[in-house]
mmCIF file of C-alpha atoms in Angstrom:
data_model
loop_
_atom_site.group_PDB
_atom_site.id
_atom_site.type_symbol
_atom_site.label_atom_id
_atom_site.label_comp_id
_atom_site.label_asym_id
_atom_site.label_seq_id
_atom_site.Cartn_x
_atom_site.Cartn_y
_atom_site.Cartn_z
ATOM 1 C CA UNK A 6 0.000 0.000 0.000
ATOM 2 C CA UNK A 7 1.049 3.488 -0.326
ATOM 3 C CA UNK A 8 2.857 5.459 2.636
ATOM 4 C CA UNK A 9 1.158 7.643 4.778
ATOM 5 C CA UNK A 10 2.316 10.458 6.651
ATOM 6 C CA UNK A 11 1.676 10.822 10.624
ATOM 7 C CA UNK A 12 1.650 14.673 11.007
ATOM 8 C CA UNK A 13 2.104 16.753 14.111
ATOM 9 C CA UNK A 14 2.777 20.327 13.506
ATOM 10 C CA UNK A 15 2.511 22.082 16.381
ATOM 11 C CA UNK A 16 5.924 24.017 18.175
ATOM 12 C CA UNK A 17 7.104 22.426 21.180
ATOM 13 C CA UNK A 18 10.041 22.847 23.275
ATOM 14 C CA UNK A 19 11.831 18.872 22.838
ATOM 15 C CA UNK A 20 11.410 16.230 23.072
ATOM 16 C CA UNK A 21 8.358 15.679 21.160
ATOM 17 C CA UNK A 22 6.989 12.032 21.157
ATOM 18 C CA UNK A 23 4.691 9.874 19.652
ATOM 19 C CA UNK A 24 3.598 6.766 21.269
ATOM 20 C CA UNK A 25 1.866 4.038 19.719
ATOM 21 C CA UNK A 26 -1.487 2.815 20.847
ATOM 22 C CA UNK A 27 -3.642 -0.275 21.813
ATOM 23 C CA UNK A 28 -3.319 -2.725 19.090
ATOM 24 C CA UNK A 29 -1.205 -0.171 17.160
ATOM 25 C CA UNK A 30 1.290 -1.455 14.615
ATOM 26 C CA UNK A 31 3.845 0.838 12.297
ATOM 27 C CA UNK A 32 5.797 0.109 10.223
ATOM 28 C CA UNK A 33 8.388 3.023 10.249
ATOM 29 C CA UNK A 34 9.795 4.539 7.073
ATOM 30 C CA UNK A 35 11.305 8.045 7.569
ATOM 31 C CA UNK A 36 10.783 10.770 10.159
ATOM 32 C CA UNK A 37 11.378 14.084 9.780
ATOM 33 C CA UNK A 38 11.702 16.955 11.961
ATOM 34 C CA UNK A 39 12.665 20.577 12.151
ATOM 35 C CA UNK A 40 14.943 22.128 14.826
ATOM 36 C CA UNK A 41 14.363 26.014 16.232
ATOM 37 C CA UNK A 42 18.019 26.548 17.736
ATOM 38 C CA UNK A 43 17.201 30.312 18.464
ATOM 39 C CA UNK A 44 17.195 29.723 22.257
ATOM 40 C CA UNK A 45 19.404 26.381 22.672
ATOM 41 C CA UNK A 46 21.473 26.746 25.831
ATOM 42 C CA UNK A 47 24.739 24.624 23.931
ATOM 43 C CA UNK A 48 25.131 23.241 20.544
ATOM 44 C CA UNK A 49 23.416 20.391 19.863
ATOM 45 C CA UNK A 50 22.516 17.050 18.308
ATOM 46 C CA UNK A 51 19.272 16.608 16.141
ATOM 47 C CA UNK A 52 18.512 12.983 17.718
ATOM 48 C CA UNK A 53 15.355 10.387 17.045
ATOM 49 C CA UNK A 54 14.880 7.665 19.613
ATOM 50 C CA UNK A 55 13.245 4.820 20.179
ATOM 51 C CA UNK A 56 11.689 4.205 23.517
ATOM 52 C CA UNK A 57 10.232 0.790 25.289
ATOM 53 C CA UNK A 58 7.001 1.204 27.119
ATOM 54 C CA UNK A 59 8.910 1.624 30.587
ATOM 55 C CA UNK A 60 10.390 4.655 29.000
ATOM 56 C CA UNK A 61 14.022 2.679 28.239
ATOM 57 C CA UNK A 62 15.574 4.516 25.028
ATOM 58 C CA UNK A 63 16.059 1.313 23.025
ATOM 59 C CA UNK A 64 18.929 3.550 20.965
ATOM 60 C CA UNK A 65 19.469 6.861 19.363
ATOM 61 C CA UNK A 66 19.802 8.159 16.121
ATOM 62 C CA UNK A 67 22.068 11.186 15.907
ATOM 63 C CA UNK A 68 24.534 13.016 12.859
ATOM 64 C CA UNK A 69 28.381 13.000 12.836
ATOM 65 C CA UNK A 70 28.273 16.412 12.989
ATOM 66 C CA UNK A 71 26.804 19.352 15.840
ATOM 67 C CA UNK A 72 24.740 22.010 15.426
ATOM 68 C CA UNK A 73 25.835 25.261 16.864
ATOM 69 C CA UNK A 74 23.367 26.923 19.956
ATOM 70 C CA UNK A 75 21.208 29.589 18.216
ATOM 71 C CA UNK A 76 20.929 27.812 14.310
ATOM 72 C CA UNK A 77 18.495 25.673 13.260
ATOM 73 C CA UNK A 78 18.355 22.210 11.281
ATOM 74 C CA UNK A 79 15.800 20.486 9.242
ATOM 75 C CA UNK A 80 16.461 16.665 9.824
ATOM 76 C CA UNK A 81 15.216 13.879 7.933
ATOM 77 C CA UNK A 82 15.602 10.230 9.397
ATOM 78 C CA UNK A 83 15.880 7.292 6.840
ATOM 79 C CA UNK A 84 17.637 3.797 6.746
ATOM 80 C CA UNK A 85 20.099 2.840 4.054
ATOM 81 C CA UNK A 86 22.473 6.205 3.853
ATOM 82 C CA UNK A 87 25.932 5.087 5.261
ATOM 83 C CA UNK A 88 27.032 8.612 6.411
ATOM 84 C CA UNK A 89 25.429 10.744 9.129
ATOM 85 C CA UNK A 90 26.860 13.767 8.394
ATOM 86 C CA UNK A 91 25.529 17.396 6.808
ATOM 87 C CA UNK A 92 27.018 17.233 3.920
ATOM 88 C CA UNK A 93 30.177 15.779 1.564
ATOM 89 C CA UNK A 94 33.881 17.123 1.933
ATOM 90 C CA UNK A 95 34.577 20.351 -0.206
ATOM 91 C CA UNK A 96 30.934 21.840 0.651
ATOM 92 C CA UNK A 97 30.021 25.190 1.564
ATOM 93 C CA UNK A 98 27.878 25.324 4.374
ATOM 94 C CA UNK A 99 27.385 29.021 4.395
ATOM 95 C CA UNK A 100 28.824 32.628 3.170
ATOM 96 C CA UNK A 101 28.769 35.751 4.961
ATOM 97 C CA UNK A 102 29.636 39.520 3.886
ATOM 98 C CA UNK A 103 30.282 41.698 6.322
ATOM 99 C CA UNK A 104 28.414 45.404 5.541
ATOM 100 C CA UNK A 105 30.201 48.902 5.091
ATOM 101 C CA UNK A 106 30.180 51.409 7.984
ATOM 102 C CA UNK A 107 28.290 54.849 7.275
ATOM 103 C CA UNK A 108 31.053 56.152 6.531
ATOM 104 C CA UNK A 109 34.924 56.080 6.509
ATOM 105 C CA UNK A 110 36.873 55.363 9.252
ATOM 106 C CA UNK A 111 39.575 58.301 10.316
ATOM 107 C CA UNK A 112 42.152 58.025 13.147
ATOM 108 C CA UNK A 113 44.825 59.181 14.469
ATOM 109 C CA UNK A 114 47.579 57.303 16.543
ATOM 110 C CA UNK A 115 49.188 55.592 18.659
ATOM 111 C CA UNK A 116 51.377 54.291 16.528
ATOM 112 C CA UNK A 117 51.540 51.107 16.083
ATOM 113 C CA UNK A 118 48.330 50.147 17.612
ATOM 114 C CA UNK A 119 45.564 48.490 16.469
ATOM 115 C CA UNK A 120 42.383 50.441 16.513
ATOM 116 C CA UNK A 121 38.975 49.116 15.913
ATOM 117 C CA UNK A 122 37.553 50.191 12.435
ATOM 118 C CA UNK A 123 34.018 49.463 13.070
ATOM 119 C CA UNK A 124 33.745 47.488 10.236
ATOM 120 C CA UNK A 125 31.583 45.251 9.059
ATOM 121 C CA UNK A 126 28.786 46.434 11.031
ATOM 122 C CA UNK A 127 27.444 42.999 10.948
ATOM 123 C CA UNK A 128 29.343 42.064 13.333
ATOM 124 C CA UNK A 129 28.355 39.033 14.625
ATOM 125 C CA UNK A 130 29.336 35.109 12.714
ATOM 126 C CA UNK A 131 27.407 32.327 13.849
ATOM 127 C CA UNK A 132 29.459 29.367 12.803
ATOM 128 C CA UNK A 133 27.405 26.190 12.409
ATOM 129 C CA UNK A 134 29.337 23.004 12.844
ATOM 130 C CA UNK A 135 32.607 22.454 15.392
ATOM 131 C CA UNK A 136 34.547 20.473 12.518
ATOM 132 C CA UNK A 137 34.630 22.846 9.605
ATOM 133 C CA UNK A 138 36.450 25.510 8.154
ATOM 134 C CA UNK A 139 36.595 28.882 7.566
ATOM 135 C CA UNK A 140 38.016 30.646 4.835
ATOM 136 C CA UNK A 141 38.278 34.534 5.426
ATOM 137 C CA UNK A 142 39.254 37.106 2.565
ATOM 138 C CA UNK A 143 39.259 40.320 2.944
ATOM 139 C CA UNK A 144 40.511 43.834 1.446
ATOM 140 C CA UNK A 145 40.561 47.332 2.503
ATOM 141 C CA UNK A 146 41.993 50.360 1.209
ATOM 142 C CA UNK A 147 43.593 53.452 2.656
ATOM 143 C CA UNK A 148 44.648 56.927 2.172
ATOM 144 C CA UNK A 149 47.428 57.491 4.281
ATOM 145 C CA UNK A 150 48.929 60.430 5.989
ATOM 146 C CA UNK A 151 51.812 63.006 4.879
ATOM 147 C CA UNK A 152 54.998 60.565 5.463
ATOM 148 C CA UNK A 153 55.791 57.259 4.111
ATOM 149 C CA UNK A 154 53.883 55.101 6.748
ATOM 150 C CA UNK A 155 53.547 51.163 7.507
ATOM 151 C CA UNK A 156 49.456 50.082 7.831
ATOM 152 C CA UNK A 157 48.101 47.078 8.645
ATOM 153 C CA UNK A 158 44.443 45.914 8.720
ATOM 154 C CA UNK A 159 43.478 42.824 10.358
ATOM 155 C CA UNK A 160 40.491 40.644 11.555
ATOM 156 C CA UNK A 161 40.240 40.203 15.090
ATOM 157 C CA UNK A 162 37.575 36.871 16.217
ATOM 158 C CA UNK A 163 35.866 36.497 19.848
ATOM 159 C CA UNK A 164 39.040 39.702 20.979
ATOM 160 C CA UNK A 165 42.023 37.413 19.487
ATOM 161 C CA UNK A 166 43.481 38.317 15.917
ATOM 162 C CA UNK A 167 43.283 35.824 13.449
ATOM 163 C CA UNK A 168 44.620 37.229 10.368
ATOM 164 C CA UNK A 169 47.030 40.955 10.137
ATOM 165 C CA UNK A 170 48.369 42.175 6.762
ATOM 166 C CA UNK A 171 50.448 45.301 5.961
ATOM 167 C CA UNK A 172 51.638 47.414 3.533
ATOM 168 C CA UNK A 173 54.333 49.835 3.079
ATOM 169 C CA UNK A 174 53.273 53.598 1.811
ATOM 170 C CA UNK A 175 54.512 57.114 0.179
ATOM 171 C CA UNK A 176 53.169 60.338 1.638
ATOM 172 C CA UNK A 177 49.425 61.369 0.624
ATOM 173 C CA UNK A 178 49.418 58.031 -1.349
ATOM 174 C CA UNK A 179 46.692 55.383 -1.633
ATOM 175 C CA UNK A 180 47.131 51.999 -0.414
ATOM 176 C CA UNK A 181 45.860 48.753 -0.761
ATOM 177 C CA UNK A 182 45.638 45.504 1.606
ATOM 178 C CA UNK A 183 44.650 41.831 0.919
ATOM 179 C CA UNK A 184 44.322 39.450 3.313
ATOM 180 C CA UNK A 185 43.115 35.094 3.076
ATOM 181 C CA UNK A 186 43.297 32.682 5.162
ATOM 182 C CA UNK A 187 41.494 29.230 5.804
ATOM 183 C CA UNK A 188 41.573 28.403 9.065
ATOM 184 C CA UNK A 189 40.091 25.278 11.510
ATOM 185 C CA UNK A 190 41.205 22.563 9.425
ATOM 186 C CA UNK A 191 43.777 19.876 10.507
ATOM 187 C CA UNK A 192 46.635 20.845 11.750
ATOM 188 C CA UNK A 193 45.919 24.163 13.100
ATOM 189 C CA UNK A 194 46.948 24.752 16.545
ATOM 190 C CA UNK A 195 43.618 27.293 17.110
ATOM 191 C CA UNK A 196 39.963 25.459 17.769
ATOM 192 C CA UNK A 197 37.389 27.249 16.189
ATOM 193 C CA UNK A 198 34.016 25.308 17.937
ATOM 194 C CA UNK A 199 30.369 26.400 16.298
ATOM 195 C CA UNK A 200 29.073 29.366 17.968
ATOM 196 C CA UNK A 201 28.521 32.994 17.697
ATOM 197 C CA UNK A 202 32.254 35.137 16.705
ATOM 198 C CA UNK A 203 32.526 38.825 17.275
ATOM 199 C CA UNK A 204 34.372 40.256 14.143
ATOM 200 C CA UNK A 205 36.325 42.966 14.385
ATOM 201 C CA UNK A 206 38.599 44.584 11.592
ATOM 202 C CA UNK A 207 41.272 46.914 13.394
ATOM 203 C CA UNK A 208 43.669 49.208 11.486
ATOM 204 C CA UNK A 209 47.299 50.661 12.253
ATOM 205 C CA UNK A 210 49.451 52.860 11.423
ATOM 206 C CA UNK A 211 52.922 52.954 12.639
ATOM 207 C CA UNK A 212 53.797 55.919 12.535
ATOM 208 C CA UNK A 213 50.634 57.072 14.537
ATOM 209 C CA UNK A 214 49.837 59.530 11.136
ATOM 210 C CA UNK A 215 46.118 59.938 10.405
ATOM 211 C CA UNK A 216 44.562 57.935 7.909
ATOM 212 C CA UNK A 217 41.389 56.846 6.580
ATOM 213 C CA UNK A 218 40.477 53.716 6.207
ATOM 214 C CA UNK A 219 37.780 53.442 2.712
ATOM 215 C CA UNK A 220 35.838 50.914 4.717
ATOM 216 C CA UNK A 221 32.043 53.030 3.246
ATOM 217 C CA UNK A 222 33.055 51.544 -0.519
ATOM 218 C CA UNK A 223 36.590 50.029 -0.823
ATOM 219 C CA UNK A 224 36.464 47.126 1.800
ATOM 220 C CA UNK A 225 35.115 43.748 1.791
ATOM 221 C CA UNK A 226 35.339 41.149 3.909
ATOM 222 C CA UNK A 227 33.809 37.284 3.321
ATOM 223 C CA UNK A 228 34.262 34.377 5.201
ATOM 224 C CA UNK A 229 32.654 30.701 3.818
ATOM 225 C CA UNK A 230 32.262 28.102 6.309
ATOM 226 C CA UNK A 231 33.606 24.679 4.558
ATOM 227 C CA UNK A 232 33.455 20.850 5.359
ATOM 228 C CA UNK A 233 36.519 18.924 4.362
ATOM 229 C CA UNK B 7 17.217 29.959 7.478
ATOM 230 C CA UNK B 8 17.857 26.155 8.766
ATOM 231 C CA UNK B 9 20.329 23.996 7.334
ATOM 232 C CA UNK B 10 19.555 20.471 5.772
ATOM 233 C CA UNK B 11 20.575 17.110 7.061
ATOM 234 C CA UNK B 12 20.125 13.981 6.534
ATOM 235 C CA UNK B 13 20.784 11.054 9.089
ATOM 236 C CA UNK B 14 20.571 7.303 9.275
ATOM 237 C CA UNK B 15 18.129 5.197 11.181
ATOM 238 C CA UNK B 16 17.699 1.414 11.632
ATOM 239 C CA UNK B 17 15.821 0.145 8.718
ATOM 240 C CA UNK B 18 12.574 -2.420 8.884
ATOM 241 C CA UNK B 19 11.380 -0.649 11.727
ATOM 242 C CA UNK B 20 8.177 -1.976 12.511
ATOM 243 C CA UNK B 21 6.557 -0.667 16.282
ATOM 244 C CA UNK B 22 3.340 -1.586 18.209
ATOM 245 C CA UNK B 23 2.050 -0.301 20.659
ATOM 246 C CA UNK B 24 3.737 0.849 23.713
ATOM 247 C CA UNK B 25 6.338 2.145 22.193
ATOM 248 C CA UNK B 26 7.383 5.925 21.182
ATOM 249 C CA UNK B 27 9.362 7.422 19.227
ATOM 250 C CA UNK B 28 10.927 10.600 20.591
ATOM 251 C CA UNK B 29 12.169 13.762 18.459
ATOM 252 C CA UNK B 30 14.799 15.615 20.760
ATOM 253 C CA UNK B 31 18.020 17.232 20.913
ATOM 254 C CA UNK B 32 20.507 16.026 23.320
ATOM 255 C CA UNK B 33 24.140 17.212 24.296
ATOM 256 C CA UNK B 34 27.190 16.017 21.995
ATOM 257 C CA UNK B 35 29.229 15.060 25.026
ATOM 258 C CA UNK B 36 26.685 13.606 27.635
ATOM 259 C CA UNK B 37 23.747 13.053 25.587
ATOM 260 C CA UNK B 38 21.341 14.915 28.081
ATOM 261 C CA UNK B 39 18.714 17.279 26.956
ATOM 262 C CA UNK B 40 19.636 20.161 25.434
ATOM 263 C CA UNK B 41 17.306 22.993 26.548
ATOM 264 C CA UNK B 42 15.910 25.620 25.001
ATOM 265 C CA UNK B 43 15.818 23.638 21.493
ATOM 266 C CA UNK B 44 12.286 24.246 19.922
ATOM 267 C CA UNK B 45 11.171 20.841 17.441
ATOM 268 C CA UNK B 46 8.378 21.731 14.575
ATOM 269 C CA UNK B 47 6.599 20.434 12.438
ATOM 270 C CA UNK B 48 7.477 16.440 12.597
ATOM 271 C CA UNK B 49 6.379 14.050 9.905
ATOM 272 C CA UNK B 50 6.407 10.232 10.065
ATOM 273 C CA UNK B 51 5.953 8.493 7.372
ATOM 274 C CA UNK B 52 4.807 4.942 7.159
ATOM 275 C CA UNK B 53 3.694 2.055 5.110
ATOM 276 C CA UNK B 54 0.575 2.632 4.860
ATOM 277 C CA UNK B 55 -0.198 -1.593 4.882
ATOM 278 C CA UNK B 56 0.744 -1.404 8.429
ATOM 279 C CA UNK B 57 -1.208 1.532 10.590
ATOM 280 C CA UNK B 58 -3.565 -0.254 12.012
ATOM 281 C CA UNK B 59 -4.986 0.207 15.584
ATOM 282 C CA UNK B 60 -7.656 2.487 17.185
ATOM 283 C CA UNK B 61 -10.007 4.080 13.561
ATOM 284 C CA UNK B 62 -6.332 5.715 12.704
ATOM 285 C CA UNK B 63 -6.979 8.376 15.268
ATOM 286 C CA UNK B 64 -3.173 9.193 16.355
ATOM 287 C CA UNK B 65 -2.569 9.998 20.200
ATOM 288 C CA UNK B 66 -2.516 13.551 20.624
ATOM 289 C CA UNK B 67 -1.771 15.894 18.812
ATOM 290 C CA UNK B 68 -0.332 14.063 15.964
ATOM 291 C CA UNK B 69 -3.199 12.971 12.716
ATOM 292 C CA UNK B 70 -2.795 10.675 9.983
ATOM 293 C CA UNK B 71 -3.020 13.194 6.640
ATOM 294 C CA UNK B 72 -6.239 11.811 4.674
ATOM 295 C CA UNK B 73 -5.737 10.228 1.935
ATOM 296 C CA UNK B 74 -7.346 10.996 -1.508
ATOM 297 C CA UNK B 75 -11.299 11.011 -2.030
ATOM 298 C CA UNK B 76 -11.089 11.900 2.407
#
C-alpha cells in the first residue's frame, strides 16, 4: 500500500513524542523533523529515539556532525544512507559579507596600535558546525597620511586576531591591503568550535599619522564556512 | 534559514504499541537534553499496509493526513 504520513505540527520545546497505541502497529519509514536553535542553551545534536514502554531509550539516532546553539536544522531520518553527516567534503555550508560602515573610518595614533575600524557592522558570525572551516578574505583600502607610513588591517575573532596584513606607503598616497586565510582545518593549533564570533577589523598605522580607512566603498570582507 | 541534514536510522522498523518514538536534541558530550531547542513540524511516514490500531486516530496531537477522495 502506499505510505502515509503521521503529522504533528505544532511548536514544542523537545522532546516531542509519539507513542503508539492499543493494538497499534507501524511500520516506520522516515521521520522528519525541524529544529528552532534560536534559544538552545549549547550546541546540539538533532537525535530520534526509540523508547520501550517503561520509557528505556532502546537507541538513538544522531549526525556525525553538531549544530551550533542559536541555528536551526531540518532533519530527515531514513535507513540505508551510510554517512550521518551534513554534507560531503569540499561543501560550503554558508557565506557571509560583512556590511560597510556609514562612513569612513579616520584616526589618528598611537602608533603602532591596532584600533577598531568598526567594520563590518554585521558584526556578529554564527558558525554552524565544530569540525569545519573557515576561509576569510578580505581587502581594505587606505589613504594614508603626509609621510611614508607602515598600515596594517586585520580581523580580530571572539578579541584574538586571526589574520594581520600590511603594507608599506609614500606620503598622501593610496594603499591597498589583501588578506586570506582558511583556518580550523587539521593541523591548526587554534579550535574554532560552532558558535557565535565577534568580528572585528582593526587598522594601524605605525607611525601614529592619520589615515582613513575606505571601509564606506573600498572594503570587503567574506568568510565561507567549509566541510573537508 | 535552517540547514539540511540527513541522518541514518535502523531500517525495517516496525513498532506496536507501547512504544514511542521521541524527536529531541541532546548534548554532543553527555547526551542529556539540550534545553531551550524548539522541534516543529514532525512528519512520520509509514507504510501505509501497516497503521492499524484504534479508527487511525493518532494519540494527541499528531493525525494521519487523509488520503485521496477523504
Amino acid at each position: 500500500m502506499a505510505d502515509v504520513a503521521i503529522v504533528n505540527p505544532a511548536t514544542a520545546t523537545a522532546p516531542k513524542d509519539y507513542r503508539l497505541q492499543l493494538n497499534q502497529l507501524l511500520a516506520i519509514k522516515a521521520v522528519k523533523a525541524s529544529f528552532d536553535g534560536t534559544g538552545a542553551a549549547a550546541s546540539y545534536l538533532p537525535c530520534l529515539q526509540l523508547l520501550a514502554p517503561d520509557g528505556t531509550v532502546m537507541w538513538d539516532a544522531v549526525p556525525a556532525l553538531t549544530t551550533a546553539a542559536g541555528a536551526s536544522v531540518d532533519a530527515t531520518w531514513f535507513p540505508h544512507i551510510g554517512l550521518s553527516s551534513i554534507v560531503v567534503g569540499g561543501a560550503t555550508i554558508q557565506s557571509y559579507w560583512g556590511n560597510a560602515t556609514a562612513a569612513d573610518f579616520t584616526w589618528t595614533g598611537p602608533g603602532g596600535t591596532n584600533v577598531s575600524s568598526g567594520f563590518p557592522v554585521n558584526n556578529t558570525f554564527t558558525k554552524l558546525i565544530d569540525s569545519s572551516g573557515l576561509l576569510i578574505i578580505f581587502e581594505g583600502d587606505f589613504t594614508a597620511g603626509a609621510a611614508s607610513d607602515n598600515l596594517t588591517l586585520g580581523l580580530w575573532l571572539n578579541g584574538a586576531n586571526r589574520i594581520n596584513v600590511a603594507t608599506g606607503t609614500v606620503g598622501n598616497a593610496f594603499a591597498s591591503v589583501q588578506g586570506a586565510s582558511l583556518r580550523g582545518i587539521t593541523g591548526d593549533p587554534v579550535s574554532f568550535p560552532a558558535g557565535a564570533y565577534t568580528l572585528d577589523m582593526r587598522v594601524s598605522s605605525f607611525l601614529g599619522q592619520t589615515t582613513t580607512f575606505r571601509c564606506s566603498t573600498s572594503a570587503t570582507l567574506t568568510i565561507q564556512e567549509l566541510t573537508f | 534559514m535552517a540547514h539540511k541534514i540527513d541522518i541514518s536510522m535502523p531500517q525495517d522498523l516496525l513498532l506496536q504499541s507501547g512504544y514511542s518514538l521521541r524527536v529531541t536534541a541532546v548534548d554532543v558530550t553527555n547526551g542529556a537534553l539540550v534545553s531551550g531547542v524548539k522541534v516543529g513540524t514532525v512528519v512520520i511516514t509509514a507504510d501505509g499496509g501497516s497503521v492499524s490500531g484504534q479508527g487511525n486516530l493518532e494519540y494527541g496531537q499528531w493525525f494521519l493526513v487523509p488520503g485521496p477522495g477523504a
